[in-house]
Coordinates of C-alpha atoms in Angstrom, one line a residue:
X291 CA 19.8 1.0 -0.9
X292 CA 19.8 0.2 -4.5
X293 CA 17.9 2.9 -6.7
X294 CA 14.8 2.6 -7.7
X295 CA 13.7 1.6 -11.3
X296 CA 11.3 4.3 -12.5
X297 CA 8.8 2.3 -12.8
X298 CA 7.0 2.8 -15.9
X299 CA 5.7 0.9 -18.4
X300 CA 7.6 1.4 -21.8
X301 CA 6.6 2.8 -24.1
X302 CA 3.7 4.9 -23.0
X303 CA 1.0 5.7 -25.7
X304 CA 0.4 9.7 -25.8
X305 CA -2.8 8.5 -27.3
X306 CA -4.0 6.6 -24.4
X307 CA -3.1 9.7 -22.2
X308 CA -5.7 11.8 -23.5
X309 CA -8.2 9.0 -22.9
X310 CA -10.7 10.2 -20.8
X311 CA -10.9 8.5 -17.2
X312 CA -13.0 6.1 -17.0
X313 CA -15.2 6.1 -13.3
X314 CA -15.0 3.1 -11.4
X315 CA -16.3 2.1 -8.0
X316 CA -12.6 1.9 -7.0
X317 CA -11.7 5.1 -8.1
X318 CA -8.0 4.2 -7.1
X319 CA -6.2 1.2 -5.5
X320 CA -3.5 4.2 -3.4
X321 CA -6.0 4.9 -0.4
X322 CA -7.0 8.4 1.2
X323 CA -6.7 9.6 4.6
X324 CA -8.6 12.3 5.4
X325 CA -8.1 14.3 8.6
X326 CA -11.5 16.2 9.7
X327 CA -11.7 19.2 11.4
X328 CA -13.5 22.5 11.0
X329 CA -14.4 22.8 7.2
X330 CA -15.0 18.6 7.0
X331 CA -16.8 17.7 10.0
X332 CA -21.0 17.8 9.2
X333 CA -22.5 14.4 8.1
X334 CA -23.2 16.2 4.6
X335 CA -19.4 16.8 4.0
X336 CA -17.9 13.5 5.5
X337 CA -20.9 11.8 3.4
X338 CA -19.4 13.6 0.5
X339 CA -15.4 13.0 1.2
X340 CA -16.2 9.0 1.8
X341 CA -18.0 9.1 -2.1
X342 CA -14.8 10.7 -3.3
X343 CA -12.9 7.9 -2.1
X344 CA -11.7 8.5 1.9
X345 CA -11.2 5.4 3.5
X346 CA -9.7 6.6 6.8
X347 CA -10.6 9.6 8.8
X348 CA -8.3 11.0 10.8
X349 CA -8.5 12.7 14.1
X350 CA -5.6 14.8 15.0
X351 CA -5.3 15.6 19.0
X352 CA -2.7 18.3 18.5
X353 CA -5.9 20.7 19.0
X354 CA -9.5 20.4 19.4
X355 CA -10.4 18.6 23.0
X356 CA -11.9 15.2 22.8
X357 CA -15.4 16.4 23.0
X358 CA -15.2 18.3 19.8
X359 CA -13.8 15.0 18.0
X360 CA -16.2 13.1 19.3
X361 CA -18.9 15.0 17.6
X362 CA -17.2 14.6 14.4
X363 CA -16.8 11.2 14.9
X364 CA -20.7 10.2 15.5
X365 CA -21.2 12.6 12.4
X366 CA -18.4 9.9 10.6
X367 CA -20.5 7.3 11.5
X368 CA -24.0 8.4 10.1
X369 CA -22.1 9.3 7.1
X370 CA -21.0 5.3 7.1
X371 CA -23.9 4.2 8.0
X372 CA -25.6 6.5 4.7
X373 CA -23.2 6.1 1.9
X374 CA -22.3 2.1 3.3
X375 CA -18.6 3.1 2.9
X376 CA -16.1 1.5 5.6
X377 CA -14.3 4.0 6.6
X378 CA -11.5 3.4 9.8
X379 CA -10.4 5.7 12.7
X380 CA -7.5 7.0 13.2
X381 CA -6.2 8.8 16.3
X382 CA -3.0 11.1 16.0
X383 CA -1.0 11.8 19.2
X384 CA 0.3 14.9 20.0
X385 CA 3.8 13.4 21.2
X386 CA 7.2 15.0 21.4
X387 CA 5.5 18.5 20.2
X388 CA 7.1 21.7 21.0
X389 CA 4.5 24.8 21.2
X390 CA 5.0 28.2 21.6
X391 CA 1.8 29.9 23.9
X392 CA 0.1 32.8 22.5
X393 CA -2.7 33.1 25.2
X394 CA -3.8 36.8 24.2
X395 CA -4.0 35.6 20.6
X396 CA -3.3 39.0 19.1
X397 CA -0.8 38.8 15.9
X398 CA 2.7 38.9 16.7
X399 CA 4.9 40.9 14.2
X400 CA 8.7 39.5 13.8
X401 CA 11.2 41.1 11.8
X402 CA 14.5 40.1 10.2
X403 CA 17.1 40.9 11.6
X404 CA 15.5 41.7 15.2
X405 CA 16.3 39.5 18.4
X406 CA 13.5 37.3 19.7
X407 CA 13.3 35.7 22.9
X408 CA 12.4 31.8 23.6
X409 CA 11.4 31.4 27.4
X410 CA 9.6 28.5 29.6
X411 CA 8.5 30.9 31.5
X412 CA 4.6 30.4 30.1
X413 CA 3.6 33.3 32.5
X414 CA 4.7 35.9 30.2
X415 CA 2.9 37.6 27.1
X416 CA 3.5 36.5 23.9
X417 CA 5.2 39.8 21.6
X418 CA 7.5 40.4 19.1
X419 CA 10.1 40.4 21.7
X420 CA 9.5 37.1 23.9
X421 CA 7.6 34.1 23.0
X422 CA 7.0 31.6 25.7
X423 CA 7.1 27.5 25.2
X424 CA 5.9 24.6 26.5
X425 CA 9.1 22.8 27.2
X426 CA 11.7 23.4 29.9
X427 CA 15.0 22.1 28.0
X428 CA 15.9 24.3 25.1
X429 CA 18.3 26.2 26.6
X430 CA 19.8 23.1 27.2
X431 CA 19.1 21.2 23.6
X432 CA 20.8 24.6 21.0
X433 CA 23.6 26.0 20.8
X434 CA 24.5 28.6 19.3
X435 CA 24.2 28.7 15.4
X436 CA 21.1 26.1 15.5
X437 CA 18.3 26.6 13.1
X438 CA 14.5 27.0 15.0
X439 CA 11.1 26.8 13.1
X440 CA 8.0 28.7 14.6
X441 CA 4.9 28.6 12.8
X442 CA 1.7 27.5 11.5
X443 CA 2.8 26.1 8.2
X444 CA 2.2 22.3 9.7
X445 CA -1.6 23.2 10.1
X446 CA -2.1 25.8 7.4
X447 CA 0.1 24.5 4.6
X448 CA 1.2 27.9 3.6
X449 CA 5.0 28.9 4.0
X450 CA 4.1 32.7 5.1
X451 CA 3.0 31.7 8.5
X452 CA 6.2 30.8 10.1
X453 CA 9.5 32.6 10.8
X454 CA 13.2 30.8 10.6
X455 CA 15.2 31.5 13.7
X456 CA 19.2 31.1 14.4
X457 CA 20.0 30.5 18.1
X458 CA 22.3 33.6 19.2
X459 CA 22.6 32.7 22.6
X460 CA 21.4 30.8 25.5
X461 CA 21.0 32.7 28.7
X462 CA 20.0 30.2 31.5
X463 CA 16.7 28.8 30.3
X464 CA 16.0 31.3 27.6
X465 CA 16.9 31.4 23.9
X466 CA 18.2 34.4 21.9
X467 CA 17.6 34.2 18.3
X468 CA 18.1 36.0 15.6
X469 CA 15.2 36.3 13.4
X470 CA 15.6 35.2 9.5
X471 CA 13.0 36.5 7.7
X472 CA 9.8 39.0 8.7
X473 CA 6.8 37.0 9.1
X474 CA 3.5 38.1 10.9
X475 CA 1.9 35.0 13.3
X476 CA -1.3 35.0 14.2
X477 CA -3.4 32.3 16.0
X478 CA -3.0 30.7 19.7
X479 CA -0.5 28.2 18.7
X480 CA 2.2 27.5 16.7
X481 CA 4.7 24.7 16.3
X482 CA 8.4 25.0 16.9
X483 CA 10.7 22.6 15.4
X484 CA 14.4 22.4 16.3
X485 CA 16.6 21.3 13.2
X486 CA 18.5 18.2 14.1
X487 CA 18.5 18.4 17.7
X488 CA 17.1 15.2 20.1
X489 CA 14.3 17.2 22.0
X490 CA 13.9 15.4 25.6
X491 CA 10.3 14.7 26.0
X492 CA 8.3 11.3 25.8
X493 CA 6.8 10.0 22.6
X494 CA 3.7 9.2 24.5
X495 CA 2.9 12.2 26.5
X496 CA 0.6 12.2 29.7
X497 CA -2.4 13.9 27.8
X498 CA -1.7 11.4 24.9
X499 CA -2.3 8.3 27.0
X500 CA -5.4 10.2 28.2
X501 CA -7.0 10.8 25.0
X502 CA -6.7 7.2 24.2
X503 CA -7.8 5.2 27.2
X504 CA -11.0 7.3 27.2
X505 CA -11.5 8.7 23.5
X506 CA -9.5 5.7 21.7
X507 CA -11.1 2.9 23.7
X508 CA -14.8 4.4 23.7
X509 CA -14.4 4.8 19.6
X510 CA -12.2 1.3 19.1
X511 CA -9.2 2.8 16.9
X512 CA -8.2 1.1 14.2
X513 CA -4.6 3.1 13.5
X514 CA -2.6 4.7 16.2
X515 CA -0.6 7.7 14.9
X516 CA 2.6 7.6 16.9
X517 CA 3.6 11.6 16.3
X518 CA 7.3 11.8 16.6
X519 CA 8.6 8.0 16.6
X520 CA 12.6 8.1 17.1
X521 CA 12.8 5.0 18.5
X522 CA 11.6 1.4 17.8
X523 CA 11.3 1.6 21.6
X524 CA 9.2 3.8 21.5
X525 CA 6.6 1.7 19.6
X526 CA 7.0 -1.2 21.9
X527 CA 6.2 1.6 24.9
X528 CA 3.3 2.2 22.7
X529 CA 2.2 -1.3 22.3
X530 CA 2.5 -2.4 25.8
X531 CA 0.4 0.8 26.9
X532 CA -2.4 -0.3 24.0
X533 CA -2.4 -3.6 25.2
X534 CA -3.9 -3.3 28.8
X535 CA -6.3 -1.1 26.7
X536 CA -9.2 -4.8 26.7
X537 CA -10.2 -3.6 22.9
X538 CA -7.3 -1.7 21.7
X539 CA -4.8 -4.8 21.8
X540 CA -6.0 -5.4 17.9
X541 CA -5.2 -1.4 17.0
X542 CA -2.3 -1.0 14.7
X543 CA 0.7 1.3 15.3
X544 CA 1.5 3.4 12.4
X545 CA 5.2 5.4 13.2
X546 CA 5.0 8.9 12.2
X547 CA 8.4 9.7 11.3
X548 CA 9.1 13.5 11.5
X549 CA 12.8 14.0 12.2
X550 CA 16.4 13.2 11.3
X551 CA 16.3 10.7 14.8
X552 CA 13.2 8.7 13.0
X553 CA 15.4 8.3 9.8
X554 CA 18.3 7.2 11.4
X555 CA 16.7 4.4 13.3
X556 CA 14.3 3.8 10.3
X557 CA 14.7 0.4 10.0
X558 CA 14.5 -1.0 13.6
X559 CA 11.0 1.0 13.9
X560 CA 10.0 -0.5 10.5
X561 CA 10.4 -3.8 12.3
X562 CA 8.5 -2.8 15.0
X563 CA 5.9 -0.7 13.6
X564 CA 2.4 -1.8 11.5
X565 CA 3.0 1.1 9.2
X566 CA 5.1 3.9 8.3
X567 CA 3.5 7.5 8.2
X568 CA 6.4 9.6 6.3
X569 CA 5.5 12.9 7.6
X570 CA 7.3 15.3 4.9
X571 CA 6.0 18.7 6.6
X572 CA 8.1 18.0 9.9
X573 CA 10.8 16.3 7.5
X574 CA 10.9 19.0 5.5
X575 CA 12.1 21.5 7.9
X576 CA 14.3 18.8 9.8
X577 CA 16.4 17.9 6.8
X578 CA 17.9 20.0 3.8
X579 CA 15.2 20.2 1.0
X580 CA 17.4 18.8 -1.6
X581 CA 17.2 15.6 1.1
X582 CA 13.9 15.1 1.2
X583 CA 13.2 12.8 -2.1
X584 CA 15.9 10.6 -1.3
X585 CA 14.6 9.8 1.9
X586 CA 10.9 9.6 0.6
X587 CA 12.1 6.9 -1.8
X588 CA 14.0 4.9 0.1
X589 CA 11.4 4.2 2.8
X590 CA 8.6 3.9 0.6
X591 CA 10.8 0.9 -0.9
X592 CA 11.4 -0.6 2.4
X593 CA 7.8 -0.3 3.4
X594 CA 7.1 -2.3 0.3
X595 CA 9.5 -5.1 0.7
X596 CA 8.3 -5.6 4.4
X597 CA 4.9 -6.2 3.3
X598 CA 3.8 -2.5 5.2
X599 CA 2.0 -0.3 4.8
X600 CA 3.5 3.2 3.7
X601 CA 1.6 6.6 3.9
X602 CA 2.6 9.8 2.3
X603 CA 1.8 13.2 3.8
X604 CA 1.9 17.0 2.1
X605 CA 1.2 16.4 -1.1
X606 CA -1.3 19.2 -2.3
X607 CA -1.1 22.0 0.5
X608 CA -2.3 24.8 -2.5
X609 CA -5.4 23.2 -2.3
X610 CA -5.6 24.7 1.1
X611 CA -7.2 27.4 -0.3
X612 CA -7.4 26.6 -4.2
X613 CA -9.4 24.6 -6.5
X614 CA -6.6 22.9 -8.2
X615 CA -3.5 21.5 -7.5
X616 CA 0.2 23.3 -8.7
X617 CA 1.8 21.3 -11.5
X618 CA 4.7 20.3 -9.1
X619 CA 1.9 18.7 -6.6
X620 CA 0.1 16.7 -9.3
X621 CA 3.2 14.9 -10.0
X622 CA 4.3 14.8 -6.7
X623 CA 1.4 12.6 -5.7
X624 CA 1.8 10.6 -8.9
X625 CA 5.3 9.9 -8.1
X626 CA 4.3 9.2 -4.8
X627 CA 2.2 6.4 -6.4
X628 CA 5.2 5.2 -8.7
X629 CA 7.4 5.0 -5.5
X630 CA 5.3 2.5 -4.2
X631 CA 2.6 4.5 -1.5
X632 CA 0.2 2.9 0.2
X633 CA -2.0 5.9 0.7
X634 CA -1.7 9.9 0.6
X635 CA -2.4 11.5 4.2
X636 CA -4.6 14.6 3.9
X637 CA -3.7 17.6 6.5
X638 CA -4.9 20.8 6.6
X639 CA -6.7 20.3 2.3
X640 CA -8.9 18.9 4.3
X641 CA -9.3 19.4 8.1
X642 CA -9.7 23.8 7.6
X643 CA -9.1 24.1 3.3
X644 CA -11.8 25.2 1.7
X645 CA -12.0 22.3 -0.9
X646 CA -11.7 18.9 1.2
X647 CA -14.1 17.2 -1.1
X648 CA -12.9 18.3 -4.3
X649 CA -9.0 17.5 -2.9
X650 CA -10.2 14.1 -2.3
X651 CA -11.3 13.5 -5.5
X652 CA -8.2 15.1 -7.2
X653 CA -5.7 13.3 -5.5
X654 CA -7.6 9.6 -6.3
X655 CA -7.6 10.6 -10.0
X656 CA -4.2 11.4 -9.8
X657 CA -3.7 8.2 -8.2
X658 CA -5.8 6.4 -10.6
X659 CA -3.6 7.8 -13.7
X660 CA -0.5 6.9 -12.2
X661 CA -1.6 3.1 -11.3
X662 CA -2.3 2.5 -15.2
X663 CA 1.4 3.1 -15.5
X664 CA 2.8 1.1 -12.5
X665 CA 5.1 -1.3 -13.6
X666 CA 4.1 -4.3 -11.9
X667 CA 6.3 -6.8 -13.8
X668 CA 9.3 -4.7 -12.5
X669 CA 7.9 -4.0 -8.9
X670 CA 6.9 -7.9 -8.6
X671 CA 10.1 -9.3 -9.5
X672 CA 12.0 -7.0 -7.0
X673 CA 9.7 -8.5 -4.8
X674 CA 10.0 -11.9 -5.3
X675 CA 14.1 -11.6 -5.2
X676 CA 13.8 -9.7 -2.2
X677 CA 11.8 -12.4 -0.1
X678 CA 14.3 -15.2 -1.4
X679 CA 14.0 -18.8 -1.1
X680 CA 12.6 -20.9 0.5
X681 CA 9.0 -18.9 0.9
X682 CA 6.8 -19.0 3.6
X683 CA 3.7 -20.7 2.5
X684 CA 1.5 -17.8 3.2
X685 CA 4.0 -15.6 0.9
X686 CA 4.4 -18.3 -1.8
X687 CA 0.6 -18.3 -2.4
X688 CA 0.2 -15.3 -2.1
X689 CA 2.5 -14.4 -5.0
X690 CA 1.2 -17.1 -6.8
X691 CA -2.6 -15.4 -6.6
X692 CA -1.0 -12.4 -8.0
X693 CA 1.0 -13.7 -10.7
X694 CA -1.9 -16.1 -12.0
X695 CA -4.5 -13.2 -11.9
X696 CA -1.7 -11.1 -14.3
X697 CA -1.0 -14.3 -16.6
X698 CA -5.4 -15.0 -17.1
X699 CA -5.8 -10.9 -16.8
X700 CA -8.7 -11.4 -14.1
X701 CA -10.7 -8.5 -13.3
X702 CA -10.7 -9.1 -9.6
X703 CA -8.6 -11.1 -7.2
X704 CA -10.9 -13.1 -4.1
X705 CA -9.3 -13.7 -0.8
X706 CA -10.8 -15.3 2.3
X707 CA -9.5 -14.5 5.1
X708 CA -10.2 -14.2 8.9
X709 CA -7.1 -12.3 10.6
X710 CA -6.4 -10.4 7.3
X711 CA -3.5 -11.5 7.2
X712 CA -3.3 -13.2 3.6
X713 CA -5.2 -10.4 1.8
X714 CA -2.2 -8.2 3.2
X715 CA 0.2 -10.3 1.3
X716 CA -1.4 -11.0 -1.6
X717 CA -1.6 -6.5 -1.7
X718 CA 2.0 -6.5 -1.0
X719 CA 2.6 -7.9 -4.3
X720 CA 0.8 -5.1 -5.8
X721 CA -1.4 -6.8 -8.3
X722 CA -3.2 -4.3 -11.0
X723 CA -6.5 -5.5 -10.0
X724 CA -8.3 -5.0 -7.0
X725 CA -8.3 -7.4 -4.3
X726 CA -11.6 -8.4 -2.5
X727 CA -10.7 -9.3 1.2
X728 CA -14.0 -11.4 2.4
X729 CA -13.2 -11.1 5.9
X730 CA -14.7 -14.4 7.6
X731 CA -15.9 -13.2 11.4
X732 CA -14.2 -16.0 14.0
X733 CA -16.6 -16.7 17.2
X734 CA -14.6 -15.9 20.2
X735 CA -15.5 -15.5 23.8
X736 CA -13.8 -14.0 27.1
X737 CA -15.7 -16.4 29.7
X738 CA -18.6 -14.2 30.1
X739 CA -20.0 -13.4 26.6
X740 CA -19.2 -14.4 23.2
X741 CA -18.4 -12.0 20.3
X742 CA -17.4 -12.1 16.6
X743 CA -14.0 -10.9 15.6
X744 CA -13.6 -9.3 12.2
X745 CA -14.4 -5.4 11.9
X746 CA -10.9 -4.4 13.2
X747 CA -9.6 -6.9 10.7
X748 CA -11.6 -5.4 7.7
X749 CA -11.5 -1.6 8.2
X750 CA -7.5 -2.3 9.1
X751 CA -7.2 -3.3 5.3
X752 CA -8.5 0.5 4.3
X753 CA -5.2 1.4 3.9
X754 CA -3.5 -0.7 2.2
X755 CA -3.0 -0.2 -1.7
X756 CA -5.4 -2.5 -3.7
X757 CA -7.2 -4.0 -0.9
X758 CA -11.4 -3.4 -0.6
X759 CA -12.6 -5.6 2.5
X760 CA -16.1 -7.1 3.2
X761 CA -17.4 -8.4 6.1
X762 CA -19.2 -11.8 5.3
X763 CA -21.8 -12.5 7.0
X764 CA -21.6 -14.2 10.8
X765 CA -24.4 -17.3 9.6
X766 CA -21.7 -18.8 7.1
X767 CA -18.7 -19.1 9.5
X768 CA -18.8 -22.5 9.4
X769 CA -18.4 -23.1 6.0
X770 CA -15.2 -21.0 5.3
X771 CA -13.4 -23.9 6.1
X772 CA -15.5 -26.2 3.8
X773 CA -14.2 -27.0 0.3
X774 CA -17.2 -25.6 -1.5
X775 CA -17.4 -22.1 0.5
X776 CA -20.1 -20.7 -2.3
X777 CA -22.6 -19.0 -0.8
X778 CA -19.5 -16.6 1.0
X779 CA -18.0 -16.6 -2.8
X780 CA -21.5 -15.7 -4.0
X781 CA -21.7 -12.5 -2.0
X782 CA -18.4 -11.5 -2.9
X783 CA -19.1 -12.1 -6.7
X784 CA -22.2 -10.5 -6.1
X785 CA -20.8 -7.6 -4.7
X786 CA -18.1 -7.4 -7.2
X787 CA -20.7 -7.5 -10.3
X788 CA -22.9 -4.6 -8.2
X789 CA -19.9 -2.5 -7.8
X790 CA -18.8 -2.7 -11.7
X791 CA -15.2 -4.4 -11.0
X792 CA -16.5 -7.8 -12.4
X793 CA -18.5 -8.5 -15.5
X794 CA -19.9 -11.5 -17.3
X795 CA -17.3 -13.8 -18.7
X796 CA -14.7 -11.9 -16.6
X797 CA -11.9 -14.2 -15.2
X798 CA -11.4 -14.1 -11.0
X799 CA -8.6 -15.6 -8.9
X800 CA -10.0 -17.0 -5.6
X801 CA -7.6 -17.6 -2.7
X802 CA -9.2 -19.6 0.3
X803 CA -8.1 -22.0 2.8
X804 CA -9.6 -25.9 2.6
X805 CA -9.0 -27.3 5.9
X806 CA -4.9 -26.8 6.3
X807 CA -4.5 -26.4 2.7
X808 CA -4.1 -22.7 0.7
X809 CA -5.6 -22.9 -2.5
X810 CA -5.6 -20.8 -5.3
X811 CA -8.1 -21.4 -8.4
X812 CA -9.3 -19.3 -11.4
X813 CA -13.1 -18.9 -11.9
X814 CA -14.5 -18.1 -15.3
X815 CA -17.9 -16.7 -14.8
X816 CA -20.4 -17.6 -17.6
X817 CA -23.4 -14.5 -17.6

């Protein structure tokens, strides 16, 4: 893979730097998952995190029962319904997770140096001697040597939770370690994580495929988290299952991709997958740290050239429990931006930190700053080599929206569009304005009643960089395909000026389809 341009804009004005920001409706183009949990879950704080700019809440089912969730989810949608911010659902599976069982919940003291045991047996205590785990074929998986992570670092996003172990020996199905370094854990469970090593349990677990036939299809997911992806087979398993699932056919299948295995069959799952999730906790202990940037960069540039989206996890994990950011994290999450991200996953800043509003808001200013420096000329021209010739018709308008809206510097790019489809391209080309996707509802029925299509399609564009979808409303459905289309390019306009993006003699591109034709034209608006 080639390596990637930095891509700035030369040269930068150290002037312009210390420009204060300036607020804007869309505080960033990169988007903001949010996952809610104990410290984000009231209508108050939700209200609060969708104002700072979340635009996808996630709902993580490695703990918490599907009752609890569900309460945070009708909270969710008050909030929506309060602040009239879309905001999409996201549901993450637990998949291919091993756990180690602490039923007593007392704190259990390990030091280096010491032997600890890893059993099956899940009948026995958890101590500073035996800790027992949810999965049967460990003993068969290591060998001796193998590196072992147990901890809470994955939901606390502090290193001093979690103990490094080295496989001594394996005595029928028990593990013998060697412990690393002293650490105390405390809590009922905690991850473990075998470096390197292909752990033999299913990407969709029973209790996965549970939560989302009666959770997922009560709540209509949007994104599908798929927790441990290895395999492009795996998200065709994943699809078939979502598919019998009536509403959840239209969900999207982001690939979590946690491990070496993910990596290595990156770009099979890429094909196969809606979106990428890079998830840089589990990475992070699966692959050498001096690995890790490499492997952040490459994807993010494959994501982009497929026209996916890409989203970044662990990015601020100080914010856990502080107010700002480290220096390191702030340009982490910039460079994240640079790279090409579509949006920044939130973990435990937000689902049990003590900040999640404040880390919201951070990270889209970040994001913000580092967008003014993009260098789209660069990106777009990568782009546009990459796709070759001849283009799709779809692609070649598409980059013809984008590049026209650069050339007359609109304020605001206007796409119609009923599957979503379009606006997704014309994002891939990552235009420095945002892009209005006026999602036109299509009537469709299933014999027995008739029902509009078009919310999955709108809140599904929440996470792609640059894209900010409306729902038009049903009453004008028929005229999307006339040539005239105003009073739908009224509302949007409207909604533009309301929101600050477009002002009086501002320049917009519109992209629309006439009948079979694509069209693209520039409107200059008079008061």
């Amino acid at each position: 893979m080639h390596s990637n341009h930095l891509l700035l804009e030369e040269p930068i004005r150290m002037a312009s730097i210390l420009e204060p920001s300036k607020a804007n409706f869309f505080p960033a183009m990169t988007k903001i998952v949010g996952t809610l949990g104990p410290r984000s879950r009231s209508v108050e704080v939700i209200s609060d995190c969708l104002k700072a700019g979340m635009s996808v809440a996630r709902f993580d089912f490695s703990w918490g029962d599907s009752k609890y969730h569900q309460e945070t989810l009708d909270n969710l949608k008050t909030a929506v319904r309060s602040t009239k911010k879309l905001c999409a659902v996201m549901l993450d599976t637990v998949g291919a997770e091993m756990q180690v069982v602490n039923k007593s919940e007392k704190a259990i003291s390990l030091q280096q140096d010491d032997n600890v045991i890893l059993t099956p047996d899940k009948g026995q205590e958890a101590s500073s001697k035996v800790l027992p785990i949810n999965f049967d074929g460990l003993a068969k998986a290591v060998k001796k040597g193998d590196t072992i992570f147990v901890g809470q670092y994955l939901f606390t996003g502090s290193e001093t939770t979690s103990v490094w172990l080295e496989v001594d020996k394996v005595e029928g199905d028990d593990v013998d370690c060697k412990i690393k370094n002293s650490a105390t854990l405390a809590g009922a469970l905690f991850t473990l994580h075998a470096s390197q090593i292909h752990i033999d349990l299913p990407t969709l677990t029973d209790k996965d495929k549970e939560n989302i036939s009666t959770w997922g299809v009560a709540n209509k997911i949007d994104f599908l988290s798929l927790s441990y992806t290895r395999h492009a087979q795996d998200v065709r398993e994943a699809r078939e299952y979502l598919s019998k699932l009536g509403e959840l056919s239209q969900t999207q299948i982001f690939a979590k991709i946690e491990n070496v295995e993910g990596l290595t069959h990156f770009d099979e799952i890429l094909q196969e997958a809606d979106g990428i999730i890079l998830s840089r906790g589990n990475l992070g202990i699966d692959l050498p740290p001096e690995k890790v940037f490499l492997f952040q960069k490459a994807a993010l540039s494959k994501c982009n050239m497929a026209g996916k989206p890409a989203v970044l996890t662990r990015v601020v994990d100080s914010m856990t429990d502080n107010l700002r950011p480290t220096r390191a994290e702030a340009t982490d999450v910039a460079n994240a931006v640079l790279d090409g991200s579509d949006a920044i996953l939130l973990g435990a800043e937000t689902l049990r930190g003590l900040y999640p509003v404040e880390c919201i808001s951070t990270v889209g200013k970040i994001c913000a700053e580092a967008e003014k420096v993009f260098n789209q000329d660069v990106y777009f021209k990568k782009t546009v080599k990459y796709v070759g010739e001849p283009m799709s018709h779809l692609e070649s308008i598409a980059s013809s929206a984008v590049r026209a809206a650069i050339k007359v510097k609109a304020s605001v790019i206007i796409c119609f569009t009923s599957s979503g489809r379009a606006a997704r391209l014309i994002a891939k080309y990552r235009p420095t304005m945002p892009v209005l996707s006026v999602v036109i509802p299509r009537l469709k029925t299933n014999q027995l009643r008739w029902s509009f299509s078009g919310a999955f399609e709108a809140r599904q564009s929440l996470i792609v960089r640059g894209l900010f979808p409306m729902l038009a409303d049903p009453q004008h459905p028929a005229e999307s395909t006339s040539a005239t289309n105003e009073s739908v390019l009224k509302v949007a306009l409207d909604h533009g000026k309301a929101s600050g993006v477009i002002k009086s003699h501002d320049r917009v591109v519109v992209c629309q389809k006439v009948g079979d034709a694509s069209v693209v034209k520039i409107i200059e608006l008079e008061d």
